[in-house]
Amino acid sequence: MPNPSMKKSKLSTKFILLFTAVLTGIFAVMLAAVYISVSVSLHGYVYDSVLSYHDDVDDSVVAVIDEVAYAYARMTDEDNAGTLDDLRSGNSYAVRTEALRTLAALAQTDTFADIGWRDEGGYISVNGYIAPSEEAFAAAQENSNRVTLGEYRDGCHALIIYMDNGITLSKGCFVFFLPETAISYCLSSMDSGSGYSYIIGTDGYIFSHGDKDYVGRLYYYGNLYDLDGGADMRVTDMDGERKIIVVSPMQTAQERYGFDFFLVSILDYDYYYGTFTVLSWVLTGIMIAIFVAGVVVAIVRAKKISRPIAELHADVERTIRTGRKGDLKFSGNDELFRLEEKYDEMITHIFELMQKSREDAETQRKLELDALQMQINPHFLYNTLDAVSWMAKLKGEPEIENLTLNLAKFFRLSLHKGDKFITVGEELELTWHYLEIDKVRFPDKVKVHFETDESLVNYKVLKLILQPVAENAVKYAFEEKSGNLVIRTMLSGGDIVFEVEDDGCGFDMSGGIVSSKKKSDLGGFGLKNVDERIKLEYGEDYGLSVRSAPGQGTKVTIRIQKRI
């Protein structure tokens, strides 16, 4: 017999595991929710802050480049048409140089390190800076009167504008040498401890960078980020350190000057997320502490819950062992108390079912004894009938011969080697022999018709369930008149159904299937007897149903389970 304490220990362990699993799930979800919410909020804050910084840098850089456009506008004013004409290649070097110096003074800015001019007559400059490449001048000529980016050299960006207007006959390129510091100054507003930023073109050209060794060079960035036109933020490792990379297009520079520039910020991950990491560890520690406290409470609570369940289990074992309900009671009105009440009801119902089972077994035994009483010494009986049949045949008495043959076959089928079951065909044959015997006693009183589904004749059926019903009909339906009796065999809803229908006198159904007098007259083989035998064998869903009324005949339906 299992030890109840072992059962209780196992049950409490299951409760503890269950509570622990639930607590683990809850705290994991809570921690994940806190982590995700803080992470998303911080991510959004960092992203928005850096993009706002990028917008400021974009505006600042454009403002610097605007100085080139403003200077060009002042230099090419209509009032300066004569000076602009002096720039033509046909004039002497001195005239051209003086004209350039005069126009450079009109620029009214100290932003530029030098201003140069280049046309068919060659290149001249105020301070002697080296001219950009021919490719840069060619690109500027294709984009006349607009700022075009040239090379970076000697710490300056060459910004070129090809002049072709109706103010002067001079045509050529003004070159404005913009110091790189004027651009990189726009990037200096970022806290140096948080990281650095630089401006890069989609071809990898570094336009501005805190480290001047990078400026004017091509830089491969494909392993770090994409310049696909949209803003982006990602976290990656650079040189063994965790970095945040934010990339966004310089919209204003692109729209105003067609410069396909992007602003890239390389930020220190710990600078922004260090506080969040500490907060995460603090939250994790708090969650673990709460979790441990919850596990302790779960252990105490699990033992408290499992104890009465174990006691109930022990009471169930005592009931099984002794066959009597124990006296275990729970106080209160909780689920365990209601469980104990239902347990009492269940035990009572089980005992009732056991008693009913014993009564049903006794009833079946009596019915089988009644059936055996109809077959006392059948071998002697049907052997005697065979002898009578032969004597009738020798004496020339066909009616006696037919009567004895039917009676002998009736008893042979009834005996059927002591089997409880016969086939549907044999049950029909047995009934037919009985009706043939009855014809001898009451000729022309009842006309019998069989309507049989031949596909059912080989299925098994409980013996002597159709013949008693047919006997009952012949005996009581036609006491005052002759009539018709129809016996049908069919398949209905997957079950085998016999119907015995007569047009006899009928009877009042208020007294049940049949009256006790008729049951007695049939020697225990009335309709109620057949119904009980069928229910005992096939279940409560099967049996007899009767429809009858005085003067309207009777229809008895027998439903049994289809069996091979």
PDB file of C-alpha atoms in Angstrom, residues 297-460:
ATOM      1  CA  VAL A 297       5.588  31.805   0.090  1.00  0.00           C
ATOM      2  CA  ALA A 298       4.819  29.235  -2.630  1.00  0.00           C
ATOM      3  CA  ILE A 299       6.499  26.462  -0.625  1.00  0.00           C
ATOM      4  CA  VAL A 300       4.525  27.332   2.526  1.00  0.00           C
ATOM      5  CA  ARG A 301       1.278  27.667   0.602  1.00  0.00           C
ATOM      6  CA  ALA A 302       1.841  24.474  -1.388  1.00  0.00           C
ATOM      7  CA  LYS A 303       2.301  22.438   1.775  1.00  0.00           C
ATOM      8  CA  LYS A 304      -0.850  23.949   3.259  1.00  0.00           C
ATOM      9  CA  ILE A 305      -2.879  23.091   0.145  1.00  0.00           C
ATOM     10  CA  SER A 306      -1.448  19.601  -0.326  1.00  0.00           C
ATOM     11  CA  ARG A 307      -2.028  18.484   3.282  1.00  0.00           C
ATOM     12  CA  PRO A 308      -5.868  18.241   3.119  1.00  0.00           C
ATOM     13  CA  ILE A 309      -5.658  16.704  -0.353  1.00  0.00           C
ATOM     14  CA  ALA A 310      -3.346  14.004   0.989  1.00  0.00           C
ATOM     15  CA  GLU A 311      -5.772  13.407   3.861  1.00  0.00           C
ATOM     16  CA  LEU A 312      -8.606  13.048   1.368  1.00  0.00           C
ATOM     17  CA  HIS A 313      -6.492  10.570  -0.595  1.00  0.00           C
ATOM     18  CA  ALA A 314      -5.969   8.500   2.562  1.00  0.00           C
ATOM     19  CA  ASP A 315      -9.735   8.555   3.202  1.00  0.00           C
ATOM     20  CA  VAL A 316     -10.388   7.318  -0.344  1.00  0.00           C
ATOM     21  CA  GLU A 317      -7.961   4.436   0.214  1.00  0.00           C
ATOM     22  CA  ARG A 318      -9.727   3.511   3.455  1.00  0.00           C
ATOM     23  CA  THR A 319     -13.067   3.535   1.654  1.00  0.00           C
ATOM     24  CA  ILE A 320     -11.719   1.232  -1.066  1.00  0.00           C
ATOM     25  CA  ARG A 321     -10.169  -1.092   1.513  1.00  0.00           C
ATOM     26  CA  THR A 322     -13.140  -1.291   3.929  1.00  0.00           C
ATOM     27  CA  GLY A 323     -16.026  -0.646   1.539  1.00  0.00           C
ATOM     28  CA  ARG A 324     -17.311   2.096   3.852  1.00  0.00           C
ATOM     29  CA  LYS A 325     -17.151   5.885   3.660  1.00  0.00           C
ATOM     30  CA  GLY A 326     -14.718   7.472   6.105  1.00  0.00           C
ATOM     31  CA  ASP A 327     -15.536  10.338   8.459  1.00  0.00           C
ATOM     32  CA  LEU A 328     -13.033  12.918   7.138  1.00  0.00           C
ATOM     33  CA  LYS A 329     -14.531  16.430   7.145  1.00  0.00           C
ATOM     34  CA  PHE A 330     -13.246  19.808   6.078  1.00  0.00           C
ATOM     35  CA  SER A 331     -14.191  23.103   7.619  1.00  0.00           C
ATOM     36  CA  GLY A 332     -15.174  26.194   5.713  1.00  0.00           C
ATOM     37  CA  ASN A 333     -16.788  26.537   2.331  1.00  0.00           C
ATOM     38  CA  ASP A 334     -13.839  26.398  -0.045  1.00  0.00           C
ATOM     39  CA  GLU A 335     -13.214  24.126  -3.021  1.00  0.00           C
ATOM     40  CA  LEU A 336     -11.878  21.276  -0.848  1.00  0.00           C
ATOM     41  CA  PHE A 337     -15.056  21.289   1.228  1.00  0.00           C
ATOM     42  CA  ARG A 338     -17.196  21.097  -1.916  1.00  0.00           C
ATOM     43  CA  LEU A 339     -14.878  18.360  -3.267  1.00  0.00           C
ATOM     44  CA  GLU A 340     -15.551  16.300  -0.123  1.00  0.00           C
ATOM     45  CA  GLU A 341     -19.309  16.749  -0.599  1.00  0.00           C
ATOM     46  CA  LYS A 342     -19.093  15.560  -4.204  1.00  0.00           C
ATOM     47  CA  TYR A 343     -16.914  12.667  -3.048  1.00  0.00           C
ATOM     48  CA  ASP A 344     -19.700  11.580  -0.662  1.00  0.00           C
ATOM     49  CA  GLU A 345     -22.225  11.768  -3.501  1.00  0.00           C
ATOM     50  CA  MET A 346     -19.921   9.773  -5.780  1.00  0.00           C
ATOM     51  CA  ILE A 347     -19.414   6.982  -3.215  1.00  0.00           C
ATOM     52  CA  THR A 348     -23.155   6.771  -2.585  1.00  0.00           C
ATOM     53  CA  HIS A 349     -23.841   6.597  -6.318  1.00  0.00           C
ATOM     54  CA  ILE A 350     -21.173   3.907  -6.777  1.00  0.00           C
ATOM     55  CA  PHE A 351     -22.732   1.776  -4.045  1.00  0.00           C
ATOM     56  CA  GLU A 352     -26.160   2.219  -5.671  1.00  0.00           C
ATOM     57  CA  LEU A 353     -24.745   1.139  -9.034  1.00  0.00           C
ATOM     58  CA  MET A 354     -23.123  -1.899  -7.455  1.00  0.00           C
ATOM     59  CA  GLN A 355     -26.438  -2.873  -5.852  1.00  0.00           C
ATOM     60  CA  LYS A 356     -28.271  -2.382  -9.141  1.00  0.00           C
ATOM     61  CA  SER A 357     -25.636  -4.461 -10.930  1.00  0.00           C
ATOM     62  CA  ARG A 358     -26.193  -7.312  -8.468  1.00  0.00           C
ATOM     63  CA  GLU A 359     -29.972  -7.030  -8.914  1.00  0.00           C
ATOM     64  CA  ASP A 360     -29.636  -7.008 -12.715  1.00  0.00           C
ATOM     65  CA  ALA A 361     -27.415 -10.083 -12.607  1.00  0.00           C
ATOM     66  CA  GLU A 362     -29.996 -11.874 -10.446  1.00  0.00           C
ATOM     67  CA  THR A 363     -32.796 -10.843 -12.818  1.00  0.00           C
ATOM     68  CA  GLN A 364     -30.860 -12.105 -15.819  1.00  0.00           C
ATOM     69  CA  ARG A 365     -30.173 -15.389 -14.067  1.00  0.00           C
ATOM     70  CA  LYS A 366     -33.903 -15.840 -13.391  1.00  0.00           C
ATOM     71  CA  LEU A 367     -34.796 -14.997 -16.976  1.00  0.00           C
ATOM     72  CA  GLU A 368     -32.281 -17.505 -18.276  1.00  0.00           C
ATOM     73  CA  LEU A 369     -33.744 -20.126 -15.930  1.00  0.00           C
ATOM     74  CA  ASP A 370     -37.214 -19.307 -17.296  1.00  0.00           C
ATOM     75  CA  ALA A 371     -35.895 -19.778 -20.814  1.00  0.00           C
ATOM     76  CA  LEU A 372     -34.361 -23.107 -19.868  1.00  0.00           C
ATOM     77  CA  GLN A 373     -37.669 -24.248 -18.441  1.00  0.00           C
ATOM     78  CA  MET A 374     -39.064 -24.073 -21.980  1.00  0.00           C
ATOM     79  CA  GLN A 375     -36.376 -26.491 -23.127  1.00  0.00           C
ATOM     80  CA  ILE A 376     -36.644 -29.281 -20.522  1.00  0.00           C
ATOM     81  CA  ASN A 377     -35.476 -32.516 -22.096  1.00  0.00           C
ATOM     82  CA  PRO A 378     -35.878 -31.098 -25.659  1.00  0.00           C
ATOM     83  CA  HIS A 379     -33.970 -33.950 -27.270  1.00  0.00           C
ATOM     84  CA  PHE A 380     -36.485 -36.466 -26.045  1.00  0.00           C
ATOM     85  CA  LEU A 381     -39.328 -34.185 -27.116  1.00  0.00           C
ATOM     86  CA  TYR A 382     -38.277 -33.455 -30.712  1.00  0.00           C
ATOM     87  CA  ASN A 383     -37.114 -37.078 -31.255  1.00  0.00           C
ATOM     88  CA  THR A 384     -40.608 -38.178 -30.205  1.00  0.00           C
ATOM     89  CA  LEU A 385     -42.098 -35.610 -32.571  1.00  0.00           C
ATOM     90  CA  ASP A 386     -39.984 -36.978 -35.424  1.00  0.00           C
ATOM     91  CA  ALA A 387     -41.367 -40.436 -34.684  1.00  0.00           C
ATOM     92  CA  VAL A 388     -44.946 -39.100 -34.656  1.00  0.00           C
ATOM     93  CA  SER A 389     -44.296 -37.339 -37.959  1.00  0.00           C
ATOM     94  CA  TRP A 390     -43.151 -40.582 -39.615  1.00  0.00           C
ATOM     95  CA  MET A 391     -46.141 -42.484 -38.232  1.00  0.00           C
ATOM     96  CA  ALA A 392     -48.474 -39.762 -39.568  1.00  0.00           C
ATOM     97  CA  LYS A 393     -46.827 -39.997 -42.963  1.00  0.00           C
ATOM     98  CA  LEU A 394     -47.189 -43.801 -43.004  1.00  0.00           C
ATOM     99  CA  LYS A 395     -50.811 -43.478 -41.947  1.00  0.00           C
ATOM    100  CA  GLY A 396     -51.483 -40.884 -44.637  1.00  0.00           C
ATOM    101  CA  GLU A 397     -52.202 -37.959 -42.247  1.00  0.00           C
ATOM    102  CA  PRO A 398     -50.478 -34.910 -43.857  1.00  0.00           C
ATOM    103  CA  GLU A 399     -51.885 -32.354 -41.398  1.00  0.00           C
ATOM    104  CA  ILE A 400     -50.546 -34.267 -38.417  1.00  0.00           C
ATOM    105  CA  GLU A 401     -47.255 -34.764 -40.225  1.00  0.00           C
ATOM    106  CA  ASN A 402     -46.967 -31.029 -41.001  1.00  0.00           C
ATOM    107  CA  LEU A 403     -47.878 -30.091 -37.435  1.00  0.00           C
ATOM    108  CA  THR A 404     -45.320 -32.377 -35.858  1.00  0.00           C
ATOM    109  CA  LEU A 405     -42.586 -31.356 -38.330  1.00  0.00           C
ATOM    110  CA  ASN A 406     -43.103 -27.657 -37.556  1.00  0.00           C
ATOM    111  CA  LEU A 407     -43.162 -28.348 -33.849  1.00  0.00           C
ATOM    112  CA  ALA A 408     -39.955 -30.395 -34.054  1.00  0.00           C
ATOM    113  CA  LYS A 409     -38.161 -27.680 -36.059  1.00  0.00           C
ATOM    114  CA  PHE A 410     -39.441 -25.096 -33.616  1.00  0.00           C
ATOM    115  CA  PHE A 411     -37.876 -26.921 -30.703  1.00  0.00           C
ATOM    116  CA  ARG A 412     -34.657 -27.617 -32.590  1.00  0.00           C
ATOM    117  CA  LEU A 413     -34.224 -23.885 -33.279  1.00  0.00           C
ATOM    118  CA  SER A 414     -35.217 -23.016 -29.724  1.00  0.00           C
ATOM    119  CA  LEU A 415     -32.534 -25.312 -28.338  1.00  0.00           C
ATOM    120  CA  HIS A 416     -29.851 -24.336 -30.900  1.00  0.00           C
ATOM    121  CA  LYS A 417     -27.179 -26.302 -29.043  1.00  0.00           C
ATOM    122  CA  GLY A 418     -27.736 -24.239 -25.911  1.00  0.00           C
ATOM    123  CA  ASP A 419     -26.477 -21.010 -27.602  1.00  0.00           C
ATOM    124  CA  LYS A 420     -27.748 -17.657 -26.385  1.00  0.00           C
ATOM    125  CA  PHE A 421     -27.714 -16.206 -29.916  1.00  0.00           C
ATOM    126  CA  ILE A 422     -29.052 -17.310 -33.289  1.00  0.00           C
ATOM    127  CA  THR A 423     -29.090 -15.565 -36.670  1.00  0.00           C
ATOM    128  CA  VAL A 424     -31.823 -13.211 -37.807  1.00  0.00           C
ATOM    129  CA  GLY A 425     -32.792 -15.782 -40.434  1.00  0.00           C
ATOM    130  CA  GLU A 426     -33.091 -18.520 -37.802  1.00  0.00           C
ATOM    131  CA  GLU A 427     -35.203 -16.287 -35.548  1.00  0.00           C
ATOM    132  CA  LEU A 428     -37.530 -15.597 -38.495  1.00  0.00           C
ATOM    133  CA  GLU A 429     -37.678 -19.330 -39.306  1.00  0.00           C
ATOM    134  CA  LEU A 430     -38.424 -20.174 -35.672  1.00  0.00           C
ATOM    135  CA  THR A 431     -41.289 -17.626 -35.675  1.00  0.00           C
ATOM    136  CA  TRP A 432     -42.595 -18.974 -38.983  1.00  0.00           C
ATOM    137  CA  HIS A 433     -42.727 -22.542 -37.604  1.00  0.00           C
ATOM    138  CA  TYR A 434     -44.642 -21.349 -34.571  1.00  0.00           C
ATOM    139  CA  LEU A 435     -47.188 -19.542 -36.785  1.00  0.00           C
ATOM    140  CA  GLU A 436     -47.549 -22.642 -38.964  1.00  0.00           C
ATOM    141  CA  ILE A 437     -48.393 -24.672 -35.834  1.00  0.00           C
ATOM    142  CA  ASP A 438     -50.914 -22.039 -34.816  1.00  0.00           C
ATOM    143  CA  LYS A 439     -52.587 -22.257 -38.249  1.00  0.00           C
ATOM    144  CA  VAL A 440     -53.452 -25.877 -37.513  1.00  0.00           C
ATOM    145  CA  ARG A 441     -55.251 -24.797 -34.371  1.00  0.00           C
ATOM    146  CA  PHE A 442     -56.930 -21.752 -35.880  1.00  0.00           C
ATOM    147  CA  PRO A 443     -57.056 -22.086 -39.663  1.00  0.00           C
ATOM    148  CA  ASP A 444     -57.822 -18.919 -41.683  1.00  0.00           C
ATOM    149  CA  LYS A 445     -57.914 -16.777 -38.532  1.00  0.00           C
ATOM    150  CA  VAL A 446     -54.649 -14.896 -39.154  1.00  0.00           C
ATOM    151  CA  LYS A 447     -52.935 -14.124 -42.428  1.00  0.00           C
ATOM    152  CA  VAL A 448     -49.202 -13.675 -41.915  1.00  0.00           C
ATOM    153  CA  HIS A 449     -46.888 -11.633 -44.175  1.00  0.00           C
ATOM    154  CA  PHE A 450     -43.085 -11.489 -43.863  1.00  0.00           C
ATOM    155  CA  GLU A 451     -41.180  -8.441 -45.225  1.00  0.00           C
ATOM    156  CA  THR A 452     -37.482  -9.241 -44.787  1.00  0.00           C
ATOM    157  CA  ASP A 453     -34.274  -7.361 -45.685  1.00  0.00           C
ATOM    158  CA  GLU A 454     -32.252 -10.333 -46.927  1.00  0.00           C
ATOM    159  CA  SER A 455     -28.947  -8.534 -46.223  1.00  0.00           C
ATOM    160  CA  LEU A 456     -29.605  -8.923 -42.481  1.00  0.00           C
ATOM    161  CA  VAL A 457     -30.353 -12.644 -42.207  1.00  0.00           C
ATOM    162  CA  ASN A 458     -26.797 -13.618 -41.175  1.00  0.00           C
ATOM    163  CA  TYR A 459     -26.443 -11.136 -38.309  1.00  0.00           C
ATOM    164  CA  LYS A 460     -26.614 -12.433 -34.742  1.00  0.00           C
TER     165      LYS A 460
END
